[in-house]
Coordinates of C-alpha atoms in Angstrom, one line a residue:
X1 CA 46.4 102.1 119.9
X2 CA 49.9 102.9 118.9
X3 CA 51.3 101.1 115.9
X4 CA 48.0 100.7 114.0
X5 CA 47.4 101.9 110.6
X6 CA 44.1 103.3 109.2
X7 CA 43.1 99.7 108.2
X8 CA 44.3 98.4 111.6
X9 CA 42.2 100.9 113.4
X10 CA 39.1 100.0 111.3
X11 CA 39.7 96.4 111.6
X12 CA 40.1 96.8 115.4
X13 CA 36.7 98.5 115.6
X14 CA 35.1 95.8 113.5
X15 CA 36.6 93.0 115.7
X16 CA 36.3 94.5 119.2
X17 CA 33.1 96.5 118.6
X18 CA 32.5 100.2 118.9
X19 CA 29.8 102.8 118.1
X20 CA 28.1 100.8 115.4
X21 CA 28.4 97.2 116.2
X22 CA 29.2 94.8 119.1
X23 CA 32.1 93.2 117.2
X24 CA 33.0 89.6 116.9
X25 CA 32.0 87.4 119.8
X26 CA 35.0 86.5 121.9
X27 CA 37.3 89.0 120.2
X28 CA 38.3 91.4 123.1
X29 CA 40.8 94.2 122.9
X30 CA 44.0 92.0 123.0
X31 CA 43.0 89.7 120.3
X32 CA 41.5 92.5 118.1
X33 CA 44.7 94.5 118.5
X34 CA 46.9 91.6 117.4
X35 CA 44.7 90.8 114.4
X36 CA 44.5 94.5 113.4
X37 CA 48.3 94.6 113.3
X38 CA 48.4 91.5 111.2
X39 CA 45.7 92.3 108.7
X40 CA 44.9 96.1 108.6
X41 CA 46.5 96.5 105.2
X42 CA 44.6 93.6 103.8
X43 CA 41.2 95.0 105.0
X44 CA 41.9 98.3 103.1
X45 CA 42.8 96.3 99.9
X46 CA 39.5 94.4 100.2
X47 CA 37.6 97.6 100.7
X48 CA 39.2 99.2 97.6
X49 CA 38.5 96.0 95.5
X50 CA 34.8 95.7 96.8
X51 CA 34.3 99.4 96.3
X52 CA 34.5 98.7 92.5
X53 CA 31.7 96.3 92.9
X54 CA 33.8 93.4 91.7
X55 CA 33.5 89.8 92.6
X56 CA 37.2 90.1 93.3
X57 CA 36.4 92.3 96.3
X58 CA 34.2 89.6 97.8
X59 CA 37.0 87.1 97.2
X60 CA 39.4 89.2 98.9
X61 CA 37.0 89.6 101.9
X62 CA 36.7 85.7 102.0
X63 CA 40.5 85.3 101.9
X64 CA 40.8 87.8 104.7
X65 CA 38.3 86.0 106.8
X66 CA 40.2 82.8 106.2
X67 CA 43.6 84.3 107.1
X68 CA 42.1 85.8 110.3
X69 CA 40.7 82.4 111.2
X70 CA 44.0 80.7 110.6
X71 CA 45.9 83.3 112.7
X72 CA 43.3 82.6 115.5
X73 CA 43.9 78.9 115.3
X74 CA 47.8 79.1 115.1
X75 CA 48.8 82.5 116.5
X76 CA 51.7 82.3 114.0
X77 CA 52.4 85.9 114.5
X78 CA 52.7 85.6 118.2
X79 CA 50.7 88.7 118.5
X80 CA 47.5 87.1 120.1
X81 CA 49.1 85.7 123.3
X82 CA 47.9 82.2 122.5
X83 CA 45.7 80.2 120.0
X84 CA 42.0 80.9 119.9
X85 CA 40.4 78.0 117.9
X86 CA 37.0 78.5 119.5
X87 CA 36.7 82.1 118.1
X88 CA 37.9 80.9 114.7
X89 CA 35.2 78.2 114.6
X90 CA 32.5 80.7 115.3
X91 CA 33.9 83.6 113.2
X92 CA 31.1 85.1 111.2
X93 CA 30.9 84.3 107.5
X94 CA 29.7 87.8 106.7
X95 CA 32.6 89.4 108.2
X96 CA 32.9 92.3 107.8
X97 CA 29.4 93.6 107.9
X98 CA 29.3 95.9 105.0
X99 CA 26.8 98.3 106.6
X100 CA 29.0 98.7 109.7
X101 CA 32.0 99.1 107.5
X102 CA 30.3 101.9 105.6
X103 CA 29.5 103.6 108.9
X104 CA 33.0 103.5 110.1
X105 CA 34.4 104.7 106.8
X106 CA 31.7 107.6 106.6
X107 CA 30.6 108.3 110.1
X108 CA 27.6 110.3 110.9
X109 CA 28.7 113.6 112.5
X110 CA 27.0 116.6 114.0
X111 CA 27.4 120.0 112.6
X112 CA 29.7 122.1 114.8
X113 CA 27.0 124.8 115.5
X114 CA 24.8 122.2 117.1
X115 CA 27.4 121.1 119.6
X116 CA 28.8 124.4 120.6
X117 CA 32.1 124.5 118.7
X118 CA 33.1 127.7 116.9
X119 CA 34.0 126.7 113.4
X120 CA 36.8 129.3 112.9
X121 CA 38.8 128.5 116.2
X122 CA 37.6 125.0 117.0
X123 CA 37.1 126.1 120.7
X124 CA 34.1 125.3 122.7
X125 CA 31.5 127.9 123.4

């Protein structure tokens, strides 16, 4: 995933799917990667605004959804290979799912003692 920022990696997971969700229907790795390169920073801005519990945060998420759909329809960046109007038409109104977003931002992890890693050296037992 070279070339992706933190926001890009997060957006990629939300679009293509991962541990917590199946992603957006029709959005495979190539499309997700292109969109993540275009809109990763915007996703982080939306998260920061929404984190303050403001209506502005929801407006930013709605704007981001609109921009993603426009890019799917036009491929103006040239990063998607070609236009994907069918995906844009079916793009979820509730994107990104806030519960899945929270899970990616604060993932559940196991304590190192339970999985056999020595905390001081980081080596496997």
